[in-house]
mmCIF file of C-alpha atoms and ligand atoms in Angstrom:
data_model
loop_
_atom_site.group_PDB
_atom_site.id
_atom_site.type_symbol
_atom_site.label_atom_id
_atom_site.label_comp_id
_atom_site.label_asym_id
_atom_site.label_seq_id
_atom_site.Cartn_x
_atom_site.Cartn_y
_atom_site.Cartn_z
ATOM 1 C CA MET L 1 81.018 -3.318 -7.216
ATOM 2 C CA ASP L 2 82.227 -4.570 -3.899
ATOM 3 C CA LEU L 3 79.823 -7.245 -2.655
ATOM 4 C CA SER L 4 79.351 -5.999 0.886
ATOM 5 C CA ARG L 5 78.626 -2.468 -0.376
ATOM 6 C CA LEU L 6 76.192 -3.886 -2.871
ATOM 7 C CA VAL L 7 74.402 -5.780 -0.080
ATOM 8 C CA ASP L 8 74.363 -2.773 2.274
ATOM 9 C CA GLU L 9 72.920 -0.514 -0.394
ATOM 10 C CA ALA L 10 70.325 -3.053 -1.423
ATOM 11 C CA LEU L 11 69.244 -3.614 2.176
ATOM 12 C CA ARG L 12 68.978 0.140 2.790
ATOM 13 C CA GLU L 13 66.892 0.634 -0.323
ATOM 14 C CA ILE L 14 64.653 -2.266 0.638
ATOM 15 C CA ASP L 15 64.134 -0.888 4.141
ATOM 16 C CA THR L 16 63.193 2.519 2.791
ATOM 17 C CA ALA L 17 60.986 1.320 -0.081
ATOM 18 C CA VAL L 18 57.735 3.266 0.369
ATOM 19 C CA ASP L 19 55.462 0.810 -1.392
ATOM 20 C CA GLU L 20 55.357 -2.523 -3.208
ATOM 21 C CA ASN L 21 56.251 -0.866 -6.466
ATOM 22 C CA ALA L 22 59.437 0.635 -5.100
ATOM 23 C CA LEU L 23 60.322 -2.741 -3.654
ATOM 24 C CA ILE L 24 59.848 -4.494 -6.977
ATOM 25 C CA GLN L 25 62.207 -2.012 -8.587
ATOM 26 C CA VAL L 26 64.951 -2.576 -6.018
ATOM 27 C CA ARG L 27 64.660 -6.331 -6.446
ATOM 28 C CA ALA L 28 64.879 -6.041 -10.208
ATOM 29 C CA ARG L 29 67.921 -3.837 -9.981
ATOM 30 C CA VAL L 30 69.787 -6.336 -7.768
ATOM 31 C CA LEU L 31 68.274 -9.735 -8.427
ATOM 32 C CA GLY L 32 66.694 -9.305 -11.871
ATOM 33 C CA LYS L 33 68.216 -10.825 -15.020
ATOM 34 C CA GLN L 34 70.470 -7.816 -15.515
ATOM 35 C CA GLY L 35 70.674 -7.202 -11.750
ATOM 36 C CA ALA L 36 73.988 -6.398 -10.111
ATOM 37 C CA LEU L 37 74.076 -9.617 -8.122
ATOM 38 C CA SER L 38 72.938 -11.777 -11.018
ATOM 39 C CA LEU L 39 75.787 -10.430 -13.162
ATOM 40 C CA GLN L 40 78.278 -11.327 -10.466
ATOM 41 C CA LEU L 41 76.791 -14.814 -10.197
ATOM 42 C CA ARG L 42 77.162 -15.239 -13.925
ATOM 43 C CA GLU L 43 80.805 -14.196 -13.709
ATOM 44 C CA LEU L 44 81.474 -17.120 -11.334
ATOM 45 C CA GLY L 45 82.252 -19.334 -14.308
ATOM 46 C CA THR L 46 85.196 -17.133 -15.266
ATOM 47 C CA LEU L 47 86.862 -17.602 -11.883
ATOM 48 C CA ALA L 48 89.562 -20.131 -11.159
ATOM 49 C CA PRO L 49 88.027 -23.318 -9.693
ATOM 50 C CA GLU L 50 89.685 -22.771 -6.270
ATOM 51 C CA ALA L 51 88.207 -19.332 -5.855
ATOM 52 C CA ARG L 52 84.818 -20.345 -7.224
ATOM 53 C CA ALA L 53 83.408 -22.173 -4.164
ATOM 54 C CA ALA L 54 84.109 -19.427 -1.651
ATOM 55 C CA ARG L 55 82.879 -16.690 -3.992
ATOM 56 C CA GLY L 56 79.779 -18.701 -4.829
ATOM 57 C CA LYS L 57 78.931 -19.125 -1.161
ATOM 58 C CA ASP L 58 79.356 -15.359 -0.519
ATOM 59 C CA LEU L 59 77.164 -14.497 -3.459
ATOM 60 C CA ASN L 60 74.496 -16.974 -2.416
ATOM 61 C CA ASP L 61 74.493 -15.694 1.167
ATOM 62 C CA ALA L 62 74.151 -12.164 -0.136
ATOM 63 C CA LYS L 63 71.287 -13.206 -2.419
ATOM 64 C CA MET L 64 69.462 -14.925 0.432
ATOM 65 C CA ARG L 65 69.857 -11.966 2.782
ATOM 66 C CA ILE L 66 68.481 -9.638 0.156
ATOM 67 C CA GLU L 67 65.592 -11.989 -0.660
ATOM 68 C CA ALA L 68 64.740 -12.337 3.030
ATOM 69 C CA ALA L 69 64.857 -8.600 3.580
ATOM 70 C CA ALA L 70 62.646 -7.990 0.552
ATOM 71 C CA THR L 71 60.078 -10.522 1.753
ATOM 72 C CA ALA L 72 60.042 -9.040 5.245
ATOM 73 C CA ARG L 73 59.661 -5.551 3.817
ATOM 74 C CA LEU L 74 56.824 -6.688 1.583
ATOM 75 C CA GLU L 75 54.932 -8.132 4.531
ATOM 76 C CA ALA L 76 55.481 -4.983 6.545
ATOM 77 C CA LEU L 77 54.251 -2.797 3.668
ATOM 78 C CA ARG L 78 51.123 -4.935 3.237
ATOM 79 C CA ALA L 79 50.384 -4.851 6.943
ATOM 80 C CA THR L 80 50.626 -1.061 7.015
ATOM 81 C CA ALA L 81 48.444 -0.693 3.926
ATOM 82 C CA SER L 82 45.754 -2.887 5.371
ATOM 83 C CA ALA L 83 45.851 -1.067 8.719
ATOM 84 C CA THR L 84 45.524 2.268 6.914
ATOM 85 C CA ARG L 85 42.559 1.012 4.909
ATOM 86 C CA LEU L 86 40.824 -0.377 7.982
ATOM 87 C CA ALA L 87 41.330 2.922 9.776
ATOM 88 C CA SER L 88 39.897 4.921 6.884
ATOM 89 C CA GLU L 89 36.913 2.610 6.516
ATOM 90 C CA ARG L 90 36.022 2.631 10.172
ATOM 91 C CA ILE L 91 32.392 3.547 10.806
ATOM 92 C CA ASP L 92 31.882 6.354 13.256
ATOM 93 C CA VAL L 93 29.122 4.946 15.419
ATOM 94 C CA SER L 94 28.892 8.186 17.371
ATOM 95 C CA LEU L 95 27.376 10.086 14.387
ATOM 96 C CA PRO L 96 23.625 10.761 14.763
ATOM 97 C CA ALA L 97 21.566 8.134 12.939
ATOM 98 C CA CYS L 98 19.177 8.917 10.108
ATOM 99 C CA GLY L 99 16.602 6.247 10.779
ATOM 100 C CA PRO L 100 13.925 5.021 8.381
ATOM 101 C CA SER L 101 10.930 7.363 8.279
ATOM 102 C CA LEU L 102 7.626 5.849 9.264
ATOM 103 C CA GLY L 103 4.713 6.350 6.924
ATOM 104 C CA HIS L 104 1.131 6.845 7.954
ATOM 105 C CA MET L 105 -2.269 6.990 6.321
ATOM 106 C CA HIS L 106 -3.041 9.846 3.958
ATOM 107 C CA PRO L 107 -5.459 12.355 5.566
ATOM 108 C CA VAL L 108 -8.191 11.481 3.046
ATOM 109 C CA ARG L 109 -7.802 7.759 3.705
ATOM 110 C CA ARG L 110 -7.876 8.380 7.419
ATOM 111 C CA VAL L 111 -11.099 10.374 7.205
ATOM 112 C CA GLU L 112 -12.559 7.728 4.908
ATOM 113 C CA SER L 113 -11.822 4.820 7.215
ATOM 114 C CA GLU L 114 -13.004 6.741 10.283
ATOM 115 C CA LEU L 115 -16.299 7.487 8.561
ATOM 116 C CA ILE L 116 -16.752 3.917 7.340
ATOM 117 C CA GLU L 117 -16.378 2.821 10.949
ATOM 118 C CA ILE L 118 -18.815 5.424 12.262
ATOM 119 C CA PHE L 119 -21.393 4.460 9.630
ATOM 120 C CA ALA L 120 -20.872 0.775 10.373
ATOM 121 C CA GLY L 121 -21.810 1.573 13.971
ATOM 122 C CA LEU L 122 -25.112 2.959 12.656
ATOM 123 C CA GLY L 123 -25.758 -0.158 10.573
ATOM 124 C CA PHE L 124 -24.512 1.033 7.155
ATOM 125 C CA GLU L 125 -22.819 -1.569 4.979
ATOM 126 C CA TRP L 126 -19.969 -0.523 2.613
ATOM 127 C CA VAL L 127 -20.221 -1.482 -1.052
ATOM 128 C CA ASP L 128 -17.852 -0.778 -3.955
ATOM 129 C CA GLY L 129 -18.635 1.161 -7.118
ATOM 130 C CA ARG L 130 -17.027 1.855 -10.478
ATOM 131 C CA GLU L 131 -15.201 4.996 -11.591
ATOM 132 C CA VAL L 132 -16.095 4.665 -15.271
ATOM 133 C CA GLU L 133 -19.853 4.890 -15.612
ATOM 134 C CA THR L 134 -22.448 5.123 -18.320
ATOM 135 C CA GLU L 135 -24.370 8.340 -18.740
ATOM 136 C CA HIS L 136 -27.399 6.285 -17.804
ATOM 137 C CA TYR L 137 -26.192 5.500 -14.272
ATOM 138 C CA ASN L 138 -24.356 8.773 -13.733
ATOM 139 C CA PHE L 139 -27.226 10.977 -14.958
ATOM 140 C CA ASP L 140 -30.448 9.579 -16.467
ATOM 141 C CA ALA L 141 -31.330 7.034 -13.783
ATOM 142 C CA LEU L 142 -30.707 9.797 -11.226
ATOM 143 C CA ASN L 143 -33.347 11.994 -12.820
ATOM 144 C CA ILE L 144 -30.742 14.351 -14.281
ATOM 145 C CA PRO L 145 -32.251 15.422 -17.605
ATOM 146 C CA ALA L 146 -30.286 15.522 -20.844
ATOM 147 C CA ASP L 147 -30.240 19.333 -20.846
ATOM 148 C CA HIS L 148 -28.941 19.655 -17.266
ATOM 149 C CA PRO L 149 -25.867 21.918 -17.127
ATOM 150 C CA ALA L 150 -23.882 19.297 -15.202
ATOM 151 C CA ARG L 151 -23.891 17.108 -18.303
ATOM 152 C CA GLU L 152 -22.122 19.625 -20.470
ATOM 153 C CA MET L 153 -18.609 18.972 -21.683
ATOM 154 C CA GLN L 154 -17.016 21.519 -19.344
ATOM 155 C CA ASP L 155 -18.117 19.654 -16.223
ATOM 156 C CA THR L 156 -17.849 16.012 -17.228
ATOM 157 C CA PHE L 157 -14.928 13.975 -18.515
ATOM 158 C CA PHE L 158 -16.176 11.746 -21.322
ATOM 159 C CA VAL L 159 -14.406 8.447 -21.965
ATOM 160 C CA ARG L 160 -16.410 8.051 -25.165
ATOM 161 C CA PRO L 161 -19.965 9.019 -26.111
ATOM 162 C CA GLY L 162 -22.289 7.650 -23.445
ATOM 163 C CA VAL L 163 -19.449 6.725 -21.059
ATOM 164 C CA VAL L 164 -18.056 9.106 -18.448
ATOM 165 C CA LEU L 165 -15.718 9.270 -15.476
ATOM 166 C CA ARG L 166 -18.342 9.367 -12.753
ATOM 167 C CA THR L 167 -18.968 12.911 -11.561
ATOM 168 C CA HIS L 168 -20.308 11.688 -8.196
ATOM 169 C CA THR L 169 -20.818 8.457 -6.251
ATOM 170 C CA SER L 170 -24.616 8.613 -6.618
ATOM 171 C CA PRO L 171 -24.718 6.033 -9.460
ATOM 172 C CA VAL L 172 -23.893 3.473 -6.752
ATOM 173 C CA GLN L 173 -27.367 4.194 -5.312
ATOM 174 C CA VAL L 174 -28.948 3.119 -8.574
ATOM 175 C CA ARG L 175 -26.802 0.037 -9.123
ATOM 176 C CA THR L 176 -27.347 -1.154 -5.553
ATOM 177 C CA MET L 177 -31.104 -0.558 -5.569
ATOM 178 C CA GLU L 178 -31.411 -2.385 -8.892
ATOM 179 C CA LYS L 179 -29.723 -5.432 -7.421
ATOM 180 C CA ARG L 180 -31.471 -5.515 -4.056
ATOM 181 C CA LYS L 181 -34.795 -4.905 -2.339
ATOM 182 C CA PRO L 182 -35.436 -2.560 0.600
ATOM 183 C CA PRO L 183 -34.694 -2.263 3.449
ATOM 184 C CA LEU L 184 -31.250 -1.005 2.399
ATOM 185 C CA GLN L 185 -28.635 0.833 4.398
ATOM 186 C CA VAL L 186 -25.500 1.301 2.350
ATOM 187 C CA ILE L 187 -22.464 3.539 1.938
ATOM 188 C CA THR L 188 -19.783 3.638 -0.734
ATOM 189 C CA THR L 189 -16.560 5.639 -1.059
ATOM 190 C CA GLY L 190 -14.277 6.439 -3.941
ATOM 191 C CA ARG L 191 -12.875 8.803 -6.530
ATOM 192 C CA VAL L 192 -15.032 11.092 -8.654
ATOM 193 C CA TYR L 193 -14.066 13.431 -11.483
ATOM 194 C CA ARG L 194 -15.103 16.896 -12.594
ATOM 195 C CA HIS L 195 -13.670 19.495 -14.914
ATOM 196 C CA ASP L 196 -13.052 21.877 -12.050
ATOM 197 C CA LYS L 197 -10.066 23.436 -10.334
ATOM 198 C CA ASP L 198 -9.487 26.082 -7.647
ATOM 199 C CA THR L 199 -8.455 26.183 -3.982
ATOM 200 C CA SER L 200 -11.339 23.944 -2.880
ATOM 201 C CA HIS L 201 -11.931 22.006 -6.125
ATOM 202 C CA SER L 202 -9.749 19.436 -7.837
ATOM 203 C CA PRO L 203 -10.512 17.528 -11.082
ATOM 204 C CA MET L 204 -10.328 14.314 -9.048
ATOM 205 C CA PHE L 205 -11.698 14.139 -5.548
ATOM 206 C CA HIS L 206 -13.298 11.686 -3.145
ATOM 207 C CA GLN L 207 -16.858 11.198 -2.033
ATOM 208 C CA LEU L 208 -18.699 9.111 0.480
ATOM 209 C CA GLU L 209 -22.224 8.295 -0.607
ATOM 210 C CA GLY L 210 -24.847 6.866 1.699
ATOM 211 C CA PHE L 211 -28.506 5.986 1.456
ATOM 212 C CA LEU L 212 -31.186 4.281 3.412
ATOM 213 C CA VAL L 213 -34.386 2.980 1.848
ATOM 214 C CA ASP L 214 -37.207 1.326 3.749
ATOM 215 C CA ASP L 215 -40.944 1.900 4.164
ATOM 216 C CA ARG L 216 -40.749 4.824 6.566
ATOM 217 C CA ALA L 217 -37.438 6.743 6.363
ATOM 218 C CA THR L 218 -37.879 10.444 7.158
ATOM 219 C CA PHE L 219 -36.077 13.723 6.628
ATOM 220 C CA VAL L 220 -35.672 14.023 10.395
ATOM 221 C CA GLU L 221 -33.830 10.725 10.474
ATOM 222 C CA LEU L 222 -31.581 11.930 7.668
ATOM 223 C CA LYS L 223 -30.643 15.015 9.688
ATOM 224 C CA GLY L 224 -30.227 12.911 12.827
ATOM 225 C CA VAL L 225 -27.877 10.454 11.123
ATOM 226 C CA LEU L 226 -25.734 13.191 9.538
ATOM 227 C CA TYR L 227 -25.486 15.281 12.702
ATOM 228 C CA ALA L 228 -24.546 12.213 14.724
ATOM 229 C CA VAL L 229 -21.865 11.224 12.222
ATOM 230 C CA LEU L 230 -20.348 14.715 11.970
ATOM 231 C CA ARG L 231 -20.325 15.195 15.759
ATOM 232 C CA SER L 232 -18.632 11.865 16.108
ATOM 233 C CA LEU L 233 -16.000 12.858 13.525
ATOM 234 C CA PHE L 234 -15.390 16.517 14.476
ATOM 235 C CA GLY L 235 -16.433 16.554 18.151
ATOM 236 C CA GLN L 236 -19.696 17.425 19.914
ATOM 237 C CA ASN L 237 -19.289 21.184 19.560
ATOM 238 C CA VAL L 238 -18.683 21.320 15.821
ATOM 239 C CA GLU L 239 -20.361 24.314 14.144
ATOM 240 C CA MET L 240 -22.797 23.047 11.495
ATOM 241 C CA ARG L 241 -25.542 24.636 9.468
ATOM 242 C CA PHE L 242 -28.224 22.896 7.475
ATOM 243 C CA ARG L 243 -29.476 24.729 4.389
ATOM 244 C CA LYS L 244 -31.815 23.972 1.561
ATOM 245 C CA ASN L 245 -30.302 22.984 -1.743
ATOM 246 C CA PHE L 246 -31.386 21.376 -4.991
ATOM 247 C CA PHE L 247 -30.488 18.029 -6.557
ATOM 248 C CA PRO L 248 -32.490 16.367 -9.336
ATOM 249 C CA PHE L 249 -32.325 13.027 -7.526
ATOM 250 C CA THR L 250 -33.562 14.169 -4.087
ATOM 251 C CA GLU L 251 -36.634 16.105 -2.997
ATOM 252 C CA PRO L 252 -36.541 17.935 -0.712
ATOM 253 C CA SER L 253 -32.764 18.493 -0.750
ATOM 254 C CA GLY L 254 -30.379 20.081 1.680
ATOM 255 C CA GLU L 255 -26.706 20.668 2.379
ATOM 256 C CA ILE L 256 -24.584 20.835 5.487
ATOM 257 C CA ASP L 257 -21.818 23.385 5.903
ATOM 258 C CA ILE L 258 -19.164 23.286 8.566
ATOM 259 C CA ARG L 259 -17.014 26.055 9.979
ATOM 260 C CA ARG L 260 -13.844 25.564 11.963
ATOM 261 C CA GLU L 261 -11.457 28.150 13.309
ATOM 262 C CA GLY L 262 -8.106 27.970 11.597
ATOM 263 C CA SER L 263 -9.235 25.718 8.765
ATOM 264 C CA TRP L 264 -10.261 27.089 5.391
ATOM 265 C CA GLY L 265 -9.790 30.557 6.887
ATOM 266 C CA GLY L 266 -12.588 30.017 9.408
ATOM 267 C CA ARG L 267 -15.151 30.247 6.581
ATOM 268 C CA TRP L 268 -18.188 28.011 6.099
ATOM 269 C CA MET L 269 -17.483 25.136 3.743
ATOM 270 C CA GLU L 270 -20.125 22.956 2.159
ATOM 271 C CA ILE L 271 -19.252 19.343 2.882
ATOM 272 C CA LEU L 272 -22.300 17.368 1.823
ATOM 273 C CA GLY L 273 -25.504 17.332 -0.157
ATOM 274 C CA CYS L 274 -28.490 15.269 0.878
ATOM 275 C CA GLY L 275 -32.212 14.774 0.605
ATOM 276 C CA MET L 276 -35.080 12.331 0.291
ATOM 277 C CA VAL L 277 -34.621 9.993 -2.683
ATOM 278 C CA HIS L 278 -36.720 11.377 -5.567
ATOM 279 C CA PRO L 279 -39.740 9.209 -6.509
ATOM 280 C CA ASN L 280 -38.497 9.136 -10.109
ATOM 281 C CA VAL L 281 -35.231 7.530 -8.974
ATOM 282 C CA LEU L 282 -37.170 4.883 -7.049
ATOM 283 C CA ARG L 283 -39.301 4.243 -10.125
ATOM 284 C CA ASN L 284 -36.221 4.012 -12.344
ATOM 285 C CA VAL L 285 -34.944 1.053 -10.311
ATOM 286 C CA GLY L 286 -38.340 -0.640 -10.184
ATOM 287 C CA TYR L 287 -39.323 0.383 -6.668
ATOM 288 C CA ASP L 288 -42.847 1.597 -5.905
ATOM 289 C CA PRO L 289 -42.599 5.107 -4.370
ATOM 290 C CA ASP L 290 -45.905 4.499 -2.614
ATOM 291 C CA LEU L 291 -44.469 1.517 -0.750
ATOM 292 C CA CYS L 292 -40.948 2.721 0.071
ATOM 293 C CA GLN L 293 -38.999 5.880 0.702
ATOM 294 C CA GLY L 294 -35.439 6.730 1.507
ATOM 295 C CA PHE L 295 -32.813 9.364 2.108
ATOM 296 C CA ALA L 296 -29.399 9.828 0.530
ATOM 297 C CA PHE L 297 -26.310 11.936 1.051
ATOM 298 C CA GLY L 298 -22.978 12.562 -0.630
ATOM 299 C CA MET L 299 -19.993 13.984 1.259
ATOM 300 C CA GLY L 300 -16.731 15.417 0.004
ATOM 301 C CA LEU L 301 -14.029 13.461 1.805
ATOM 302 C CA ASP L 302 -11.271 15.858 0.756
ATOM 303 C CA ARG L 303 -13.102 18.852 2.150
ATOM 304 C CA ILE L 304 -13.786 16.984 5.368
ATOM 305 C CA ALA L 305 -10.070 16.156 5.595
ATOM 306 C CA MET L 306 -9.214 19.828 4.949
ATOM 307 C CA LEU L 307 -11.501 20.928 7.785
ATOM 308 C CA LYS L 308 -10.393 18.191 10.121
ATOM 309 C CA TYR L 309 -6.663 18.729 9.634
ATOM 310 C CA GLY L 310 -6.637 22.480 9.000
ATOM 311 C CA ILE L 311 -5.626 22.383 5.337
ATOM 312 C CA ASP L 312 -6.474 25.498 3.314
ATOM 313 C CA GLU L 313 -5.881 24.251 -0.207
ATOM 314 C CA ILE L 314 -7.159 21.023 -1.683
ATOM 315 C CA ARG L 315 -4.096 20.572 -3.909
ATOM 316 C CA VAL L 316 -1.981 19.947 -0.784
ATOM 317 C CA LEU L 317 -3.792 16.607 -0.540
ATOM 318 C CA PHE L 318 -2.853 15.510 -4.043
ATOM 319 C CA GLU L 319 0.673 16.813 -4.565
ATOM 320 C CA ASN L 320 1.961 13.970 -2.412
ATOM 321 C CA ASP L 321 4.735 16.049 -0.896
ATOM 322 C CA GLN L 322 5.741 13.862 2.005
ATOM 323 C CA ARG L 323 7.185 16.740 3.985
ATOM 324 C CA VAL L 324 3.771 18.409 3.945
ATOM 325 C CA LEU L 325 1.629 15.313 4.429
ATOM 326 C CA GLU L 326 3.763 14.273 7.389
ATOM 327 C CA ARG L 327 2.327 17.170 9.372
ATOM 328 C CA PHE L 328 -1.182 15.719 9.421
HETATM 329 N N1 LIG C 1 -24.248 13.631 -5.727
HETATM 330 C C1 LIG C 1 -24.327 14.907 -5.101
HETATM 331 C C2 LIG C 1 -23.054 15.695 -5.456
HETATM 332 O O1 LIG C 1 -22.115 15.120 -5.929
HETATM 333 C C3 LIG C 1 -24.391 14.805 -3.610
HETATM 334 C C4 LIG C 1 -25.675 14.150 -3.159
HETATM 335 C C5 LIG C 1 -25.716 12.798 -2.945
HETATM 336 C C6 LIG C 1 -26.794 14.912 -2.944
HETATM 337 C C7 LIG C 1 -26.880 12.212 -2.507
HETATM 338 C C8 LIG C 1 -27.979 14.344 -2.525
HETATM 339 C C9 LIG C 1 -27.999 13.004 -2.296
HETATM 340 O O2 LIG C 1 -22.958 16.887 -5.253
#
């Protein structure tokens, strides 16, 4: 093929190569081992010596022009590719951001820590308890007889014979009184377990237990403390009612119910049991009921949270659906 046509065609193909691959093919076709130009270079040897120098120079010039064009084209192709990629990877800073969501305390935790603070203001010290208890501390020491219905399998989770998941926080009363001497003013909080489930009961729930033992504690003081605490938590105008109740470990015993519009359907909900510590319980821990007396109470923290935050079903508190919990 005529050299100048060969060069023109090669240059045109190089200029219109759409990508690196196309460019490589053009180069191979012209400059590769079997390439058109390479064949012509190889034929140089067959030429007469006089013609060889001029022809060799033409071929070399042609080769260099084609090489230069290919290199230029390659750079241009790479520049375009990189520009295209940068454009496609550009971040649109005008899109609305989805920021990190901020967590907050669970409603039960919030109620718990608020109450701990309120009780601290009244002089109550917080102590810890254990969730796995012996039947002795959970029942016997609290004057709950062996035939009491609360001890039956359907109410209590047994870990093994004689060992249970505590059904209330009251065993902390016993353990604390055993270790210390009156005067005592203590609260504890934590999980308790019962074989129970409906809209206001869950098999695991939370209680706050409190008790005060000295030589002159009275029922009136018990009422005074509880009313003060609940008014401080729910506001001065909270609707409360105090009713008699029965617990084996207090005598006399009572309960407090609370009613709030919009929560729990505006119905009364029992939130705590209370009473004067039973003389048998005092005896069981080695106290002399003639020398000391005390009052005790146990509140359901989940129910208090339900009333405080207007939650109708207890399971809402334990399903841990963030979208729901975020509302409180
Ligand atoms: N332990 C009782 C319950 O779980 C509550 C309570 C505590 C009652 C202390 C009286 C005194 O229902």
